[in-house]
mmCIF file of C-alpha atoms (C1' of nucleotides) in Angstrom:
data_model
loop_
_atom_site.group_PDB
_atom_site.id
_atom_site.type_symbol
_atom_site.label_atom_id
_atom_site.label_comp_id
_atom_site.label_asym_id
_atom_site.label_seq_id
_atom_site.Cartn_x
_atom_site.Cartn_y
_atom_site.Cartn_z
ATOM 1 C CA UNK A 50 -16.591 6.400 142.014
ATOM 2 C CA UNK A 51 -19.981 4.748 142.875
ATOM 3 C CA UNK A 52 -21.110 1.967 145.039
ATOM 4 C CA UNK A 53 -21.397 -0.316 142.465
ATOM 5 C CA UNK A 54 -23.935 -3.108 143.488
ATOM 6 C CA UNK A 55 -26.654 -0.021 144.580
ATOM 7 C CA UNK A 56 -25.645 1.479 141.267
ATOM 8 C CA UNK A 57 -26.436 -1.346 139.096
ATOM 9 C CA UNK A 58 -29.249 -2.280 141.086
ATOM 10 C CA UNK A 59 -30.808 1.523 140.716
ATOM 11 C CA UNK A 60 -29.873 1.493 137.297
ATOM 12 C CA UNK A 61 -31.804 -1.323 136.043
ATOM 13 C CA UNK A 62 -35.319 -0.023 137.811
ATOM 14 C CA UNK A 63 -34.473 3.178 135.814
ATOM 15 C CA UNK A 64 -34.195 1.476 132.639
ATOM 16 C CA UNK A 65 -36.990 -0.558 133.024
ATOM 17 C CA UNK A 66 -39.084 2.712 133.587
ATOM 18 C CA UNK A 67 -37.706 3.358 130.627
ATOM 19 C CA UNK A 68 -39.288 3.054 127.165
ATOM 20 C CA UNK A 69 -38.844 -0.462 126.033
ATOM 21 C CA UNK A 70 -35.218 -0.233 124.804
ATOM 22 C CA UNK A 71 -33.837 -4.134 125.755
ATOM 23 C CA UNK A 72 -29.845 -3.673 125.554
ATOM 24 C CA UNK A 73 -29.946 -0.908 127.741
ATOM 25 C CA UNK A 74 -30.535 -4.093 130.097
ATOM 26 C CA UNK A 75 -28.397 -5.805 128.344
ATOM 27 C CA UNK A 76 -25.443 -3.475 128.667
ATOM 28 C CA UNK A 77 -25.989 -3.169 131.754
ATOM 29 C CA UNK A 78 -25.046 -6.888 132.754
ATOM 30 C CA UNK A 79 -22.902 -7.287 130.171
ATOM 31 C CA UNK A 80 -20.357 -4.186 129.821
ATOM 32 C CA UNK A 81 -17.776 -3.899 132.146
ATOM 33 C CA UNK A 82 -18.414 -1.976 135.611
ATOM 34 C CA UNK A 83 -16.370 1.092 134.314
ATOM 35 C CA UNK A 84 -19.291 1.483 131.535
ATOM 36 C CA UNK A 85 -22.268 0.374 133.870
ATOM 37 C CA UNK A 86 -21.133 3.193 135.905
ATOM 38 C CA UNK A 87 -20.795 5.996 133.272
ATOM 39 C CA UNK A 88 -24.286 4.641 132.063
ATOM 40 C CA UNK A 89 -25.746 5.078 135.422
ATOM 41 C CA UNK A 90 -24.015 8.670 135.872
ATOM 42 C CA UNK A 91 -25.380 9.829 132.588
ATOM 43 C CA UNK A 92 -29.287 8.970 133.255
ATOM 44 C CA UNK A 93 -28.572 10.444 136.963
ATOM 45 C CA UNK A 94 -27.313 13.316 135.283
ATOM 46 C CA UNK A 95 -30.128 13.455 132.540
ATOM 47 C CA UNK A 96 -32.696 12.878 135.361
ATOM 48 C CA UNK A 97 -31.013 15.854 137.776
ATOM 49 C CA UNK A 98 -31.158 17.851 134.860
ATOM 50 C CA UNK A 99 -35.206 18.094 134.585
ATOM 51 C CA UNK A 100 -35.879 17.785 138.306
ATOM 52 C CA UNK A 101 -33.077 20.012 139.135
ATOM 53 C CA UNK A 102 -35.186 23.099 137.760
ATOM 54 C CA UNK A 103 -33.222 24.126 134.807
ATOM 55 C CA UNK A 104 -34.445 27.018 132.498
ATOM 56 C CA UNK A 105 -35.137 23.771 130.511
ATOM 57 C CA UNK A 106 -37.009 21.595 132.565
ATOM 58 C CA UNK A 107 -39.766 21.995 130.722
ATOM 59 C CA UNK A 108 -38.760 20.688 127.558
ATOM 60 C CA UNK A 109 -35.719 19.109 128.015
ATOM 61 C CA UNK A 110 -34.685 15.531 129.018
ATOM 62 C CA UNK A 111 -37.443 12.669 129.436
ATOM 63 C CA UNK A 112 -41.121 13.156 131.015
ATOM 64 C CA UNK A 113 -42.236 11.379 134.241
ATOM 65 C CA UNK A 114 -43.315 8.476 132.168
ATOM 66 C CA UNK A 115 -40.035 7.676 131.170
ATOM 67 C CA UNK A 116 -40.779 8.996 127.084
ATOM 68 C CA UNK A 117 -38.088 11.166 126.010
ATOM 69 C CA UNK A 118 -39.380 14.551 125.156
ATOM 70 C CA UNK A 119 -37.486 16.430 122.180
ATOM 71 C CA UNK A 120 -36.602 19.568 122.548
ATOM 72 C CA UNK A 121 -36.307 21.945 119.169
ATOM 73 C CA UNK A 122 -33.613 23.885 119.252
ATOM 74 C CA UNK A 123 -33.737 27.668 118.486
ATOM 75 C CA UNK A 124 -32.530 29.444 115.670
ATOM 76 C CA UNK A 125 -30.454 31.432 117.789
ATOM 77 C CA UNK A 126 -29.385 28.842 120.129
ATOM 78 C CA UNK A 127 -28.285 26.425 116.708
ATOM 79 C CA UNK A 128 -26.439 29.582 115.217
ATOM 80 C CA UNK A 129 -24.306 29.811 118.442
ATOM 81 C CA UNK A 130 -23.978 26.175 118.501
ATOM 82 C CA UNK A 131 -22.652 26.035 114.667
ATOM 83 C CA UNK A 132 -20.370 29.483 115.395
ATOM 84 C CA UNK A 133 -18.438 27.406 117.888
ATOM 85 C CA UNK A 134 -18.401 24.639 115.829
ATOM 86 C CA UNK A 135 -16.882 25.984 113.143
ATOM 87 C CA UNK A 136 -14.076 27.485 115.894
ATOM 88 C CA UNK A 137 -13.248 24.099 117.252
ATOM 89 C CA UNK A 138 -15.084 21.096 116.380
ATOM 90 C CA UNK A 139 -14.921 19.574 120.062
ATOM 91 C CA UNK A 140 -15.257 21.158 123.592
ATOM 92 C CA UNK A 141 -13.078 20.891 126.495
ATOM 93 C CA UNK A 142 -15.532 20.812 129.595
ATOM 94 C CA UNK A 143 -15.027 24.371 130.254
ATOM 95 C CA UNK A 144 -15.831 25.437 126.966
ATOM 96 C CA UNK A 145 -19.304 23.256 127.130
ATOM 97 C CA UNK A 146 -20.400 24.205 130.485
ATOM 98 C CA UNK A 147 -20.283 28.097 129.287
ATOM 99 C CA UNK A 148 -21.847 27.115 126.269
ATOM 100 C CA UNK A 149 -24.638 25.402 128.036
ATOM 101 C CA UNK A 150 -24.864 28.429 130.158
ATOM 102 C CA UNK A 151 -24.904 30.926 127.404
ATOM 103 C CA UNK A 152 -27.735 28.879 125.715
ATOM 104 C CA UNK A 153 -29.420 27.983 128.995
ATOM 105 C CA UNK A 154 -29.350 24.396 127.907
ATOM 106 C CA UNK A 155 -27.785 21.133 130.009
ATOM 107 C CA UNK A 156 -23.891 20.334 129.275
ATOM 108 C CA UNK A 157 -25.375 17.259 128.743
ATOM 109 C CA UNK A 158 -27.593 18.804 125.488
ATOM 110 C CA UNK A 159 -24.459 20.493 124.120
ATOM 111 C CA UNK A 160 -22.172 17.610 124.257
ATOM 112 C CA UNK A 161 -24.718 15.831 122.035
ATOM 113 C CA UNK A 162 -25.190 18.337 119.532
ATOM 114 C CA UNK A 163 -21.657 18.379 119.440
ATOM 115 C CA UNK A 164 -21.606 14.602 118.372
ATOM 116 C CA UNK A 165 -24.585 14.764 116.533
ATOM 117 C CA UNK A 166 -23.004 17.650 114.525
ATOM 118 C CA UNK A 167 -19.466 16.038 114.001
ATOM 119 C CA UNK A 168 -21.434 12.439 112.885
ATOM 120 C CA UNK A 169 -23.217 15.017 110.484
ATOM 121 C CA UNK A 170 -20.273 16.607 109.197
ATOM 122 C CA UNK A 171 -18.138 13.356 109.096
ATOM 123 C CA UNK A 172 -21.174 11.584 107.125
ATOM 124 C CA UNK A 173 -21.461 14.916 104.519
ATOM 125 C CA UNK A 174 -17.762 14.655 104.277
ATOM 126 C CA UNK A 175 -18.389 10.796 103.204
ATOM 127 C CA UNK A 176 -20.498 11.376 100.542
ATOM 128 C CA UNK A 177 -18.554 13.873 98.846
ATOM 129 C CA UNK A 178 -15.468 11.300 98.762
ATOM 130 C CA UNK A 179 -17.898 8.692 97.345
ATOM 131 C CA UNK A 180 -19.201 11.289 94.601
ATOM 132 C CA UNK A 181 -15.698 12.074 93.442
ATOM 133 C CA UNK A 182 -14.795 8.301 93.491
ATOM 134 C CA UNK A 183 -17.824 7.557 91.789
ATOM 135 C CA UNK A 184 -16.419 10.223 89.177
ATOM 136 C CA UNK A 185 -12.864 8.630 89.039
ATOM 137 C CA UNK A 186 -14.234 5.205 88.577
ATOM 138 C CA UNK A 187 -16.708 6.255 85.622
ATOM 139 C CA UNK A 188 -13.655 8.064 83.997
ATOM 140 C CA UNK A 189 -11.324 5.077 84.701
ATOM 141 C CA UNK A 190 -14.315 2.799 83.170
ATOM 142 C CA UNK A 191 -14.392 5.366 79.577
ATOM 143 C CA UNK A 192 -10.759 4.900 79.531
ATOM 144 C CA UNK A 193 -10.664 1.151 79.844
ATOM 145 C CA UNK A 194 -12.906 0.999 77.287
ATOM 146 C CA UNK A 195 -11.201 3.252 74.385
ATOM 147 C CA UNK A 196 -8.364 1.592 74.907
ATOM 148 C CA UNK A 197 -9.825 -1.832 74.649
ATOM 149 C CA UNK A 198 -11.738 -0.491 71.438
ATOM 150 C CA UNK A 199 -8.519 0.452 70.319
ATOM 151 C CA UNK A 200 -6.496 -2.496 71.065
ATOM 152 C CA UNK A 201 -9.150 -4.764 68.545
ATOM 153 C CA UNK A 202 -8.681 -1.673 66.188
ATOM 154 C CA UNK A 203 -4.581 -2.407 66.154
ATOM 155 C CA UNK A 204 -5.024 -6.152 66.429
ATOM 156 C CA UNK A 205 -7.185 -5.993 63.393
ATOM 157 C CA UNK A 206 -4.228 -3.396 61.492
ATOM 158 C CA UNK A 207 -2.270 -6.382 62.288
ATOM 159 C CA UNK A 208 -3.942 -9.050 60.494
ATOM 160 C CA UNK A 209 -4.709 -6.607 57.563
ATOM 161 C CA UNK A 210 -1.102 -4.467 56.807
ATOM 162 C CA UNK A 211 1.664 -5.282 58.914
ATOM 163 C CA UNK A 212 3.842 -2.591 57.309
ATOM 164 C CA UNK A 213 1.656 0.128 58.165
ATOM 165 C CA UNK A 214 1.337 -1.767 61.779
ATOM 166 C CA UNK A 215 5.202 -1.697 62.157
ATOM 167 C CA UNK A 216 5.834 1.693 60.905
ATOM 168 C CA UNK A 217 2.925 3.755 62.596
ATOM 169 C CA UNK A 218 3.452 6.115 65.362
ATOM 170 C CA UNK A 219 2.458 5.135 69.019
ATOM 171 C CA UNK A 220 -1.348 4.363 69.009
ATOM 172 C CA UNK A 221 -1.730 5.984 72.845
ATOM 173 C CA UNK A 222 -0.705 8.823 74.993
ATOM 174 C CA UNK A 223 -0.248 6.163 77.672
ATOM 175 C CA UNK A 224 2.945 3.744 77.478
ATOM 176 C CA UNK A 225 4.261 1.042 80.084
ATOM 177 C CA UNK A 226 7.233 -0.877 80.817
ATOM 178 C CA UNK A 227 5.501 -4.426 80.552
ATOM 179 C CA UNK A 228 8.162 -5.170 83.549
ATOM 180 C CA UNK A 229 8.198 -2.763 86.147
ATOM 181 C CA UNK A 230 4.177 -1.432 85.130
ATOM 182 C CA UNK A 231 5.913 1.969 85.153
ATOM 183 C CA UNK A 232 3.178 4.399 82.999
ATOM 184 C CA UNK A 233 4.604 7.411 81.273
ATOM 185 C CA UNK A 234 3.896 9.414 78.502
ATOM 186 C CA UNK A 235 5.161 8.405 75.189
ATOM 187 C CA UNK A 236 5.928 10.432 71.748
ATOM 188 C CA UNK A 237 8.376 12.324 74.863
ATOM 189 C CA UNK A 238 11.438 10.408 74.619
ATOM 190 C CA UNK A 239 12.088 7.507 72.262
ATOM 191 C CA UNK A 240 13.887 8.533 69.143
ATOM 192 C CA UNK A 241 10.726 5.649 67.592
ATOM 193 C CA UNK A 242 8.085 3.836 68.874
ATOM 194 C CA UNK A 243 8.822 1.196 65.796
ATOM 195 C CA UNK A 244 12.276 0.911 67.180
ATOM 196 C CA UNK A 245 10.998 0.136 70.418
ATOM 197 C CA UNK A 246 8.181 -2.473 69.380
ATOM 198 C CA UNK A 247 10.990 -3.983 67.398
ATOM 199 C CA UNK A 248 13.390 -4.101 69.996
ATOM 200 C CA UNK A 249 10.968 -5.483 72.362
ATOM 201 C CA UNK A 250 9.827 -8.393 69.546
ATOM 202 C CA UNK A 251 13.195 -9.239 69.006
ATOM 203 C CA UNK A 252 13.555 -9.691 73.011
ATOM 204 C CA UNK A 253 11.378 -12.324 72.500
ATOM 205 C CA UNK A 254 8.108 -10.788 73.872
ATOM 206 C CA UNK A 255 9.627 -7.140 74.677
ATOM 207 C CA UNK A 256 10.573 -7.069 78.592
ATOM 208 C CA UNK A 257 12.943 -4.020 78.149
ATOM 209 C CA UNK A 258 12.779 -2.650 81.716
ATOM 210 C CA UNK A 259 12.087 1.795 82.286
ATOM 211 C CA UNK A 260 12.061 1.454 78.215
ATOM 212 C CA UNK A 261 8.654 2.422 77.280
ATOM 213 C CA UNK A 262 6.804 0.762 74.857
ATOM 214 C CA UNK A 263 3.193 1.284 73.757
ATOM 215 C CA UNK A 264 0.856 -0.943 75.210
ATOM 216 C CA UNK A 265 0.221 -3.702 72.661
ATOM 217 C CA UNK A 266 -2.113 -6.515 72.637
ATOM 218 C CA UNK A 267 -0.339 -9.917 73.262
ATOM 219 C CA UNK A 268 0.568 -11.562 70.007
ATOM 220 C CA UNK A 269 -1.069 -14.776 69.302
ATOM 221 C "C1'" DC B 255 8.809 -0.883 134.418
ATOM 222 C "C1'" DT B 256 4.591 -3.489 133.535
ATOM 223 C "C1'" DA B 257 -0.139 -4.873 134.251
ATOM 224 C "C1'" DT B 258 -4.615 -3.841 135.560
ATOM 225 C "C1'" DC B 259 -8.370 -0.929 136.725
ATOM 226 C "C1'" DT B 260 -11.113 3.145 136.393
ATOM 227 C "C1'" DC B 261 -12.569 7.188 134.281
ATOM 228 C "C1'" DT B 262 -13.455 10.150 130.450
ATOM 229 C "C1'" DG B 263 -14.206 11.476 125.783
ATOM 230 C "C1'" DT B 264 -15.237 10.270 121.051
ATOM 231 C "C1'" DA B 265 -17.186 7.660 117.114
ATOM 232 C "C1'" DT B 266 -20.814 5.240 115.387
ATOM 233 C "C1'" DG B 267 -25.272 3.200 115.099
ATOM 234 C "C1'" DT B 268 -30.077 3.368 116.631
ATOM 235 C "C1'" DT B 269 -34.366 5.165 118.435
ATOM 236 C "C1'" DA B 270 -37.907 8.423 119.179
ATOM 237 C "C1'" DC B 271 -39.880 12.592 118.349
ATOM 238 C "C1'" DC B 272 -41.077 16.594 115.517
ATOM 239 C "C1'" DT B 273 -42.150 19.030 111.281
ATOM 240 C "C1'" DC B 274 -43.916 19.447 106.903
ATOM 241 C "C1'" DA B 275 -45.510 18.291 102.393
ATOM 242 C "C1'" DT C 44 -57.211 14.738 109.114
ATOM 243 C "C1'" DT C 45 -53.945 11.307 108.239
ATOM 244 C "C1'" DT C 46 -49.641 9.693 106.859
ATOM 245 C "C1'" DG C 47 -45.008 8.947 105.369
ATOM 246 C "C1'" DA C 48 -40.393 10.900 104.855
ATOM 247 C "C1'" DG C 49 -36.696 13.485 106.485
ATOM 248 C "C1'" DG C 50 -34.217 15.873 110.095
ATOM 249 C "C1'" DT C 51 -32.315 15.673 114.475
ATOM 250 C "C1'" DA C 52 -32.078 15.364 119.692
ATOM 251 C "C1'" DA C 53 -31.248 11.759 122.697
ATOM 252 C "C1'" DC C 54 -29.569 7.446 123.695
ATOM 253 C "C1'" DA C 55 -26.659 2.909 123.441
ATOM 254 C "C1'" DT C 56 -22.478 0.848 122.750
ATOM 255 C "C1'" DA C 57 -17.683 0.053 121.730
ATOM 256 C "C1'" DC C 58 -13.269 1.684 121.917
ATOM 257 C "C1'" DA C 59 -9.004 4.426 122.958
ATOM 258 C "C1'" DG C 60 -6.159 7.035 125.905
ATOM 259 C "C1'" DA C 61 -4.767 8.884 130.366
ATOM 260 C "C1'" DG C 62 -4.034 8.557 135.138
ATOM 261 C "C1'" DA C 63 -3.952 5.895 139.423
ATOM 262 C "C1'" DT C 64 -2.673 1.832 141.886
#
DNA sequence: CTATCTCTGTATGTTACCTCA
DNA sequence: TTTGAGGTAACATACAGAGAT
């Protein structure tokens, strides 16, 4: 594509005109030739932009002293920008160079609003996952804790009437095969949760397999 | 067919500039 | 007028995939 030992050479004046920015240098000696290439092509391509008399050149891309000038983006330009956005998140080349024209801004400009705009989206899109796992974790948290609240509520039943203990209904909605971990919901299916408890208890410590018992605390 | 190289596009992180309270 | 925060355009870098050799 490029002669590469001019290339690298030109490159690293460039950069050096640059505003201090030290891994550009870096990069430069250490990323492979493929890279030090496309590196060189894109501030050739920045820099052709601006001289090359663009509608833009008087805003866009960096100044003589090597400081990058920002351009602000219209309204009008940004509501064409998001409209094709929202039609297809990335460009083909075609698609970005008749953008650019439309807008009268580099190919160069659009690509990056395109990036900038999919990193934006991507990092919205983040936070609403953490939010709702935030959500499922406090939930999860409640729950752990009724159910530990009730386990000393039963363990205490325990001590205090076993009769009533034996004979009560299933303390949770929740019931697992201490086995398998399988959770279902109980008061469904089992002709008694008492038979169950009892069945498991007789088992020696109730490892019935897809027969759901109520969670119990372990005896002591 | 496989390996290597080169090119191109994308994702991600960072920097620099601008605006506004 | 100054200043700090937030938004964002521009840039740096790594990586993946495709095509050529």
């Amino acid at each position: 594509m490029m002669e590469k030992a001019e290339d690298l050479r030109l490159s690293l004046s460039l950069s050096s005109s640059l505003a201090p920015r030290t891994h550009h240098v870096d990069m430069l000696f250490h990323a492979p030739a493929a890279k030090r290439s496309e590196v060189v092509v894109a501030a050739d391509e920045d820099r052709a932009g601006q001289r090359g008399g663009g509608s833009d050149e008087e805003d866009g891309g960096c100044g003589v002293d090597g400081s990058r000038k920002k351009l602000r983006l219209s309204k009008d330009q940004s509501a064409v920008l998001e409209g094709s956005f929202r039609e297809h998140p990335t460009l083909n080349p075609r698609q970005k160079a008749a953008l650019a024209q439309q807008l009268g801004l580099r190919p160069r400009q659009v690509e990056v609003w395109f990036q900038n705009r999919r990193a934006r989206t991507k990092l919205k899109q983040t936070e609403v996952d953490c939010e709702f796992l935030k959500r499922c974790c406090e939930t999860l948290t409640e729950e752990n804790q009724r159910l530990q609240k009730e386990v000393q509520e039963l363990r205490a039943l325990k001590l205090v009437s076993p009769h009533v203990y034996m004979n009560m209904s299933p303390p949770t909605t929740l019931t697992m095969c201490p086995s398998c971990e399988r959770v279902s919901n109980s008061n469904s299916n089992s002709k008694s949760a008492a038979d169950d408890r009892r069945g498991a208890a007789a088992e020696g410590g109730g490892i019935v397999c897809h027969r759901p018992i109520a969670v119990r605390p372990q005896q002591s």
